[in-house]
Coordinates of C-alpha atoms in Angstrom, one line a residue:
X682 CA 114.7 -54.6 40.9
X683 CA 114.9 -51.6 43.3
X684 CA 113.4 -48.5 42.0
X685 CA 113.9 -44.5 42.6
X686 CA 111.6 -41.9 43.7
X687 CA 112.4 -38.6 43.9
X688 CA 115.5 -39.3 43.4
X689 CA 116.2 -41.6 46.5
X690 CA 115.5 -45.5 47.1
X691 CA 112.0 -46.5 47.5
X692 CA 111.1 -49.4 50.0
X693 CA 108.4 -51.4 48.4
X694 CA 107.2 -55.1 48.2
X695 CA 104.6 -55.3 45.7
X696 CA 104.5 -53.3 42.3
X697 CA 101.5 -53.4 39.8
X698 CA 101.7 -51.7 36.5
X699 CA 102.6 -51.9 32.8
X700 CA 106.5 -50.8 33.3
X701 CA 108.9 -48.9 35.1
X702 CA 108.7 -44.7 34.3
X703 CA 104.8 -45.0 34.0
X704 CA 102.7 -44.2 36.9
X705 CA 102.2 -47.4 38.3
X706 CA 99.8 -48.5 41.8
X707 CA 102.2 -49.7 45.1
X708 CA 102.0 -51.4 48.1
X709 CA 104.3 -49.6 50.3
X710 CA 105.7 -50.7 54.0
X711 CA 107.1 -47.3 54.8
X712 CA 105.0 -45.2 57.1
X713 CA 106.1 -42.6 55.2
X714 CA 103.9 -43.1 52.1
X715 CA 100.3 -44.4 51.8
X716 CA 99.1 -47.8 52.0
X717 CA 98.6 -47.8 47.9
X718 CA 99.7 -44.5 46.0
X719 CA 100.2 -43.8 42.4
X720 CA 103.5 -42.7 41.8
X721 CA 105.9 -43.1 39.1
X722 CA 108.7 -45.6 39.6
X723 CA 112.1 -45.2 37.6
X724 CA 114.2 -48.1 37.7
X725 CA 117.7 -48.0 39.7
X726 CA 120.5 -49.3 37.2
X727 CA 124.0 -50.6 38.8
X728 CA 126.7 -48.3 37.5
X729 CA 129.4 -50.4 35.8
X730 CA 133.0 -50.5 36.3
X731 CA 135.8 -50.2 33.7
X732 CA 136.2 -53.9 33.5
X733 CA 132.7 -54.6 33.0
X734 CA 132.9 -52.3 29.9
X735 CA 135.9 -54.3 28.7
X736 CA 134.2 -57.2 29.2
X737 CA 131.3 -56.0 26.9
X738 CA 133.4 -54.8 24.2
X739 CA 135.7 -58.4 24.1
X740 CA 132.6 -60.0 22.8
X741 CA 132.9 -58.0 19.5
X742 CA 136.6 -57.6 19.1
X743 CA 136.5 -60.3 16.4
X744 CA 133.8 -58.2 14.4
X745 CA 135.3 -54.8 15.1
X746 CA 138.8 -55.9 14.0
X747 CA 137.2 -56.9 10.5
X748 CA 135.1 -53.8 10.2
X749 CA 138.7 -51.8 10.8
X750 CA 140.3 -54.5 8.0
X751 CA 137.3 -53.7 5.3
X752 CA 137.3 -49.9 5.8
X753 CA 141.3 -49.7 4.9
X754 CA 141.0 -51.6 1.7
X755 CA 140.5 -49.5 -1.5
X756 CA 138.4 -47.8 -2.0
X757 CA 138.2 -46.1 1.6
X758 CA 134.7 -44.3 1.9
X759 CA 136.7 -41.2 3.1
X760 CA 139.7 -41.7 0.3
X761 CA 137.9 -41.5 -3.1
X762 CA 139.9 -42.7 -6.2
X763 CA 140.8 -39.7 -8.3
X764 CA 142.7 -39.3 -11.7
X765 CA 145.6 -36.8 -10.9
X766 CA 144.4 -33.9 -13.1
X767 CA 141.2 -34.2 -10.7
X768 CA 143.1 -34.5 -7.9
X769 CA 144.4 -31.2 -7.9
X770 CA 141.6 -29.8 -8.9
X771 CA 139.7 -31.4 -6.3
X772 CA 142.8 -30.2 -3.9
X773 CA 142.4 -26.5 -4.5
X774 CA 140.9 -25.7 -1.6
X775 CA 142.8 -28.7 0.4
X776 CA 146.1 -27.6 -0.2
X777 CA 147.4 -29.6 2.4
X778 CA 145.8 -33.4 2.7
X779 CA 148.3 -36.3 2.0
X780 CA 147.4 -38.4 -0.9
X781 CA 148.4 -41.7 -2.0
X782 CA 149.4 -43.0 -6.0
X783 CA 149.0 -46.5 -7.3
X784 CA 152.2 -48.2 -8.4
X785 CA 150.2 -50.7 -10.3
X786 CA 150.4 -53.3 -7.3
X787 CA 149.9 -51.3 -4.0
X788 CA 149.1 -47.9 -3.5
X789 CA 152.3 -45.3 -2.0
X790 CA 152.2 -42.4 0.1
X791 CA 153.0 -39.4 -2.3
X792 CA 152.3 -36.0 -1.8
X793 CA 149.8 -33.3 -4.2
X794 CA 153.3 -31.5 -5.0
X795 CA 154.2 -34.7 -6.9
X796 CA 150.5 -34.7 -8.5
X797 CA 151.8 -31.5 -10.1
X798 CA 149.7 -29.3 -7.6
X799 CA 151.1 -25.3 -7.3
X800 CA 149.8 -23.1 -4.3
X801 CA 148.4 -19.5 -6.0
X802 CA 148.0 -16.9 -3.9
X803 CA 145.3 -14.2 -4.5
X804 CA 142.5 -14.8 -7.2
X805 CA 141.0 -17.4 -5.5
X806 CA 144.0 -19.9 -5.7
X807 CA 143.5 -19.4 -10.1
X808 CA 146.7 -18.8 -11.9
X809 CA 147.6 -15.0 -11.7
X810 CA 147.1 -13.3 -15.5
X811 CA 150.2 -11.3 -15.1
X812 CA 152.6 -14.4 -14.5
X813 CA 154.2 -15.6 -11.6
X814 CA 156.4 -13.5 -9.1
X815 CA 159.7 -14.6 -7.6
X816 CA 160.1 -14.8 -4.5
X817 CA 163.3 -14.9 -2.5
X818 CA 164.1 -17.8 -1.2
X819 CA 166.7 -19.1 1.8
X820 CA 169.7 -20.8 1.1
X821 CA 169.7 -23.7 2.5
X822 CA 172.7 -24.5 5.1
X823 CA 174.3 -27.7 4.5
X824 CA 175.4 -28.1 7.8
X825 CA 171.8 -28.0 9.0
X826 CA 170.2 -30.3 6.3
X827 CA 169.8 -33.8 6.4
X828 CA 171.6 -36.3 4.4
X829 CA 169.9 -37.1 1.1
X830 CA 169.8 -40.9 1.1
X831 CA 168.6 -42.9 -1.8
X832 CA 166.2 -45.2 0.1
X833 CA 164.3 -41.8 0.8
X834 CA 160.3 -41.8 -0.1
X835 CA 159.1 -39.9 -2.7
X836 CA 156.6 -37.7 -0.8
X837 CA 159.7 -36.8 1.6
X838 CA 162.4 -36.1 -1.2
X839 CA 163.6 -32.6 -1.3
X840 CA 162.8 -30.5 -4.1
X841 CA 165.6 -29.7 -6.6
X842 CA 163.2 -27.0 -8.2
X843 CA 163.4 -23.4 -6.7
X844 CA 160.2 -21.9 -5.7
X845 CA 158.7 -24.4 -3.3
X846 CA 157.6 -24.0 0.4
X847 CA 158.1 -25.9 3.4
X848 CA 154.5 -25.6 4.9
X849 CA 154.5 -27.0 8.7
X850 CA 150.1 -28.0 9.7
X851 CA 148.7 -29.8 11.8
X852 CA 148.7 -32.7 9.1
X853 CA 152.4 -32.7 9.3
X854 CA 155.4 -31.4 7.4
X855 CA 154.7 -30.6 3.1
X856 CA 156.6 -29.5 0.5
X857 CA 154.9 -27.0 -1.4
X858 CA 154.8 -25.4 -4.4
X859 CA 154.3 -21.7 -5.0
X860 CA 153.4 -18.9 -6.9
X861 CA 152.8 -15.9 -5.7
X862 CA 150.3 -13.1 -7.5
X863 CA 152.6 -10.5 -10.0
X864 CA 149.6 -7.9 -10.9
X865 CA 150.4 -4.6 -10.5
X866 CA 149.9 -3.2 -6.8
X867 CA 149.9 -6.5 -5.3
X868 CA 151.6 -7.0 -2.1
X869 CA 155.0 -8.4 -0.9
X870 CA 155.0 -11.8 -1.0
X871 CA 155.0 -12.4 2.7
X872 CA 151.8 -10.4 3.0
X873 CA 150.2 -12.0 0.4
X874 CA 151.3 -15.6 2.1
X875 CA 149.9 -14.4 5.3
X876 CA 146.6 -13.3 3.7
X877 CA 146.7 -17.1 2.4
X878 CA 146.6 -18.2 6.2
X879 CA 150.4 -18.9 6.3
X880 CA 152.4 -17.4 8.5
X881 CA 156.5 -16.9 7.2
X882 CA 159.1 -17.2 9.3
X883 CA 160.8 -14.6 7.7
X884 CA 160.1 -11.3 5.6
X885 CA 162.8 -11.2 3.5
X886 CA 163.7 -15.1 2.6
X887 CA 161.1 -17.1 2.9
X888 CA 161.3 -20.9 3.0
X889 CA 159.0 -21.8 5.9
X890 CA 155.8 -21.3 6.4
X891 CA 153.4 -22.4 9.6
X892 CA 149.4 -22.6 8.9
X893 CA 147.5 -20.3 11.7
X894 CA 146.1 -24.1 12.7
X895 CA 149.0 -25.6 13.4
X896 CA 150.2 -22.4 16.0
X897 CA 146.7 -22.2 17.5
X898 CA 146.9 -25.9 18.2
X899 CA 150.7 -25.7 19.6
X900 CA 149.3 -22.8 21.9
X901 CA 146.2 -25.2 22.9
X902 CA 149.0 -28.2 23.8
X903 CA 151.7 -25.8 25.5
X904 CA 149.0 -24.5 28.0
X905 CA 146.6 -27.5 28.6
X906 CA 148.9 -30.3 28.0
X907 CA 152.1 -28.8 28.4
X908 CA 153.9 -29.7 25.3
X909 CA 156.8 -28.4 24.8
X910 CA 157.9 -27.5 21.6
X911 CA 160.8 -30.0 21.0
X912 CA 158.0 -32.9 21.6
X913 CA 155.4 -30.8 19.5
X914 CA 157.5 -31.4 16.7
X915 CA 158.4 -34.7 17.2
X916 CA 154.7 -35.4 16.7
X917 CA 154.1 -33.5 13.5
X918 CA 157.0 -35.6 12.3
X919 CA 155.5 -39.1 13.3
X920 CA 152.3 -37.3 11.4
X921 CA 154.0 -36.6 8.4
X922 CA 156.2 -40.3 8.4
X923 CA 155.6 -42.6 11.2
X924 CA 158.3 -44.6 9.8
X925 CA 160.4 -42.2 8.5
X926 CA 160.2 -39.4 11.0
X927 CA 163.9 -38.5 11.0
X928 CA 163.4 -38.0 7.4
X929 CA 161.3 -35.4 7.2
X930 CA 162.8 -31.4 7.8
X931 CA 163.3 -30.4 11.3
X932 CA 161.7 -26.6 11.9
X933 CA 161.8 -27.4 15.1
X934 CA 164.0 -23.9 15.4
X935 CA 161.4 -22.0 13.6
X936 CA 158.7 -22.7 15.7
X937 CA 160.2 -21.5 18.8
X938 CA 160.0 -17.9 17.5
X939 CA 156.9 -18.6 15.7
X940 CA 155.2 -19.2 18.5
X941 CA 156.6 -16.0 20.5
X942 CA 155.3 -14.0 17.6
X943 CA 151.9 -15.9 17.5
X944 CA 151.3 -15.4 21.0
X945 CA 152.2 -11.4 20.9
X946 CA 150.0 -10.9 18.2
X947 CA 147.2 -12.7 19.4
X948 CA 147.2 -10.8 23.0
X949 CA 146.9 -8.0 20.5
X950 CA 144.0 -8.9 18.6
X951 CA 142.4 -9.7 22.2
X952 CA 142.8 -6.6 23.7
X953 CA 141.9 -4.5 20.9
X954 CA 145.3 -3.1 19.4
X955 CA 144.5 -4.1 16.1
X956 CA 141.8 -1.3 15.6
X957 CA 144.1 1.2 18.4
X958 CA 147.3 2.3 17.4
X959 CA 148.6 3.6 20.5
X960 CA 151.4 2.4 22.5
X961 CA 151.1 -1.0 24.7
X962 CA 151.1 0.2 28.6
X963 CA 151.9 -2.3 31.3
X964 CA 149.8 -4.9 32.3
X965 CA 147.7 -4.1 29.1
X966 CA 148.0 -7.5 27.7
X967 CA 146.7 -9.5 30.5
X968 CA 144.4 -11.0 29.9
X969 CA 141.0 -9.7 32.5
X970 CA 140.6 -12.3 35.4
X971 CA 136.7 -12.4 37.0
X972 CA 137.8 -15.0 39.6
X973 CA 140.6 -12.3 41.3
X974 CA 139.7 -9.9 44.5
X975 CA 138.6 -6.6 43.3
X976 CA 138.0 -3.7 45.9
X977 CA 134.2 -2.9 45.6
X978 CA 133.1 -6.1 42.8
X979 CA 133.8 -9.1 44.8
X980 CA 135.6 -8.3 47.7
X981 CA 134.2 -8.0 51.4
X982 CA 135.0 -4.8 52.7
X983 CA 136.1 -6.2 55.9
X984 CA 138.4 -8.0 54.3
X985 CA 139.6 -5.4 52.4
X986 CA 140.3 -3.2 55.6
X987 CA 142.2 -6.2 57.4
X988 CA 143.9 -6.7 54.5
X989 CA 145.4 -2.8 54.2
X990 CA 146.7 -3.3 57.8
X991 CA 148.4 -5.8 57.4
X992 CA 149.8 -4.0 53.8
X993 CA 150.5 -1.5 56.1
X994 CA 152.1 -3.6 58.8
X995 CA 155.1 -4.9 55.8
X996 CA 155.8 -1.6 54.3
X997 CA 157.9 -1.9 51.2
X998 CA 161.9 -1.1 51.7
X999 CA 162.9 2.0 50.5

């Protein structure tokens, strides 16, 4: 066992003492240290490499895979068993979590819009006292809408009621039903969906709607991963159906100018628009960079004088 002190190697032959990280008494052949000193000793462990790790976990693949196996079968600790009038009730606040019915032999992916579950906006997600509020709704193009085969899942079947949402989040693609607040002075519907934490993709007929979540975390990919949006999309689609993904609606046109819109408002809210209504000047949305020369912060002013020569040097073409 070779042993650290002060953080490098330390030459000895003959260690007395209880255990390593106590001080322990040495016998030590460097002339550097004493004959016998009093130091404390930490012990120098090998770093592994990936395939020792591997080689650790194999061991336990057996007992890991039947961990995995016991912790899908019903009931899963994280998926408790509800009736469906509890369900929703349980869902008020959840609006958007996939559930799953039991056909009598297996349970099937469903969806809390087939538990009967309707999104209200304003008074805490109750049912408004002054009735429900239409709202205008898109019609859908036939050209652009998939076919409606009969094979189709339940949770992914399209609606034939009127007054349901498609709500795009980061736990895929839903269809949503709504009802919007009707008391007097209550805002447009848009507004009131985007007090809800929904943003529309349109004002005036709205059919769409993308969770703040889902557009913070497209942002997040787009600059760190570089995701575009085409392969965004194709991933909240394996979310919502990894078997069915071509089955499940394609706003994959939506969230390209969602996302421009996301992004303009957010540089906004950075920069302190929101409370200044003034007009945007340029360069007043970028962002302030700490790292970049500035003349006088952190800038030499050697540098800053070599550097105007040679400005002057290159002057601009008229």
């Amino acid at each position: 066992m070779s042993y650290l002190f002060k953080g490098q190697p330390f030459p000895c032959h003959q260690v007395s003492g209880s255990c390593a990280g106590h001080s322990v008494v040495i016998v030590c052949s460097d002339p550097y240290f004493h004959a016998v000193r009093t130091v404390t000793l930490i012990p120098q462990i090998p770093l592994q490499t990936q395939n020792e790790f591997l080689r650790e976990w194999q061991d336990n693949k057996e007992l890991y895979l039947d961990i995995l196996l016991q912790l899908e079968g019903p009931p899963e600790p994280w998926k408790p068993l509800f009736c469906t009038s509890c369900c929703r009730d349980d869902h008020r606040t959840h609006p958007f979590h996939w559930v799953e019915q039991w056909t009598g032999t297996h349970f099937q992916e469903s969806s809390l819009r087939l538990a009967g579950f309707i999104l209200h906006l304003r008074h805490d997600g109750g049912v408004c006292p002054s009735g429900v509020r239409e709202v205008p709704q898109e019609v859908p193009n036939k050209e652009w809408e998939p076919s409606q085969p009969g094979a189709r899942p339940p949770h992914l079947r399209v609606p034939d009621t009127p007054g349901y949402l498609v709500v795009v989040n980061t736990s895929g693609v839903h269809y949503c039903n709504l009802a919007c607040c009707n008391c007097p002075g209550s805002p447009d519907p848009h507004l009131q969906l985007l007090g809800a934490g929904l943003f529309p993709a349109s004002t005036a007929c709205m059919s769409t709607v993308f969770t703040f979540k889902v557009l913070d975390n497209f942002i997040q990919d787009n600059v760190e991963c570089g995701t575009a949006a085409m392969n965004y999309f194709s991933k909240l689609k394996r979310i919502t159906s990894n078997v069915f993904p071509h089955l499940v609606p394609d706003q994959y046109r939506e969230l390209l100018w969602m996302a421009r819109i996301w992004r303009v408002l957010t540089l906004f809210k950075w920069n302190g628009f929101g409370h200044d209504l003034r007009a945007v000047g340029p360069g007043e949305l970028v962002l302030f960079c700490l790292a970049c020369p500035q003349k006088g912060v952190n800038l030499d002013p050697e540098i800053d004088k070599d550097m105007s020569r040679k400005v002057s040097k290159h002057p601009s073409p008229s």
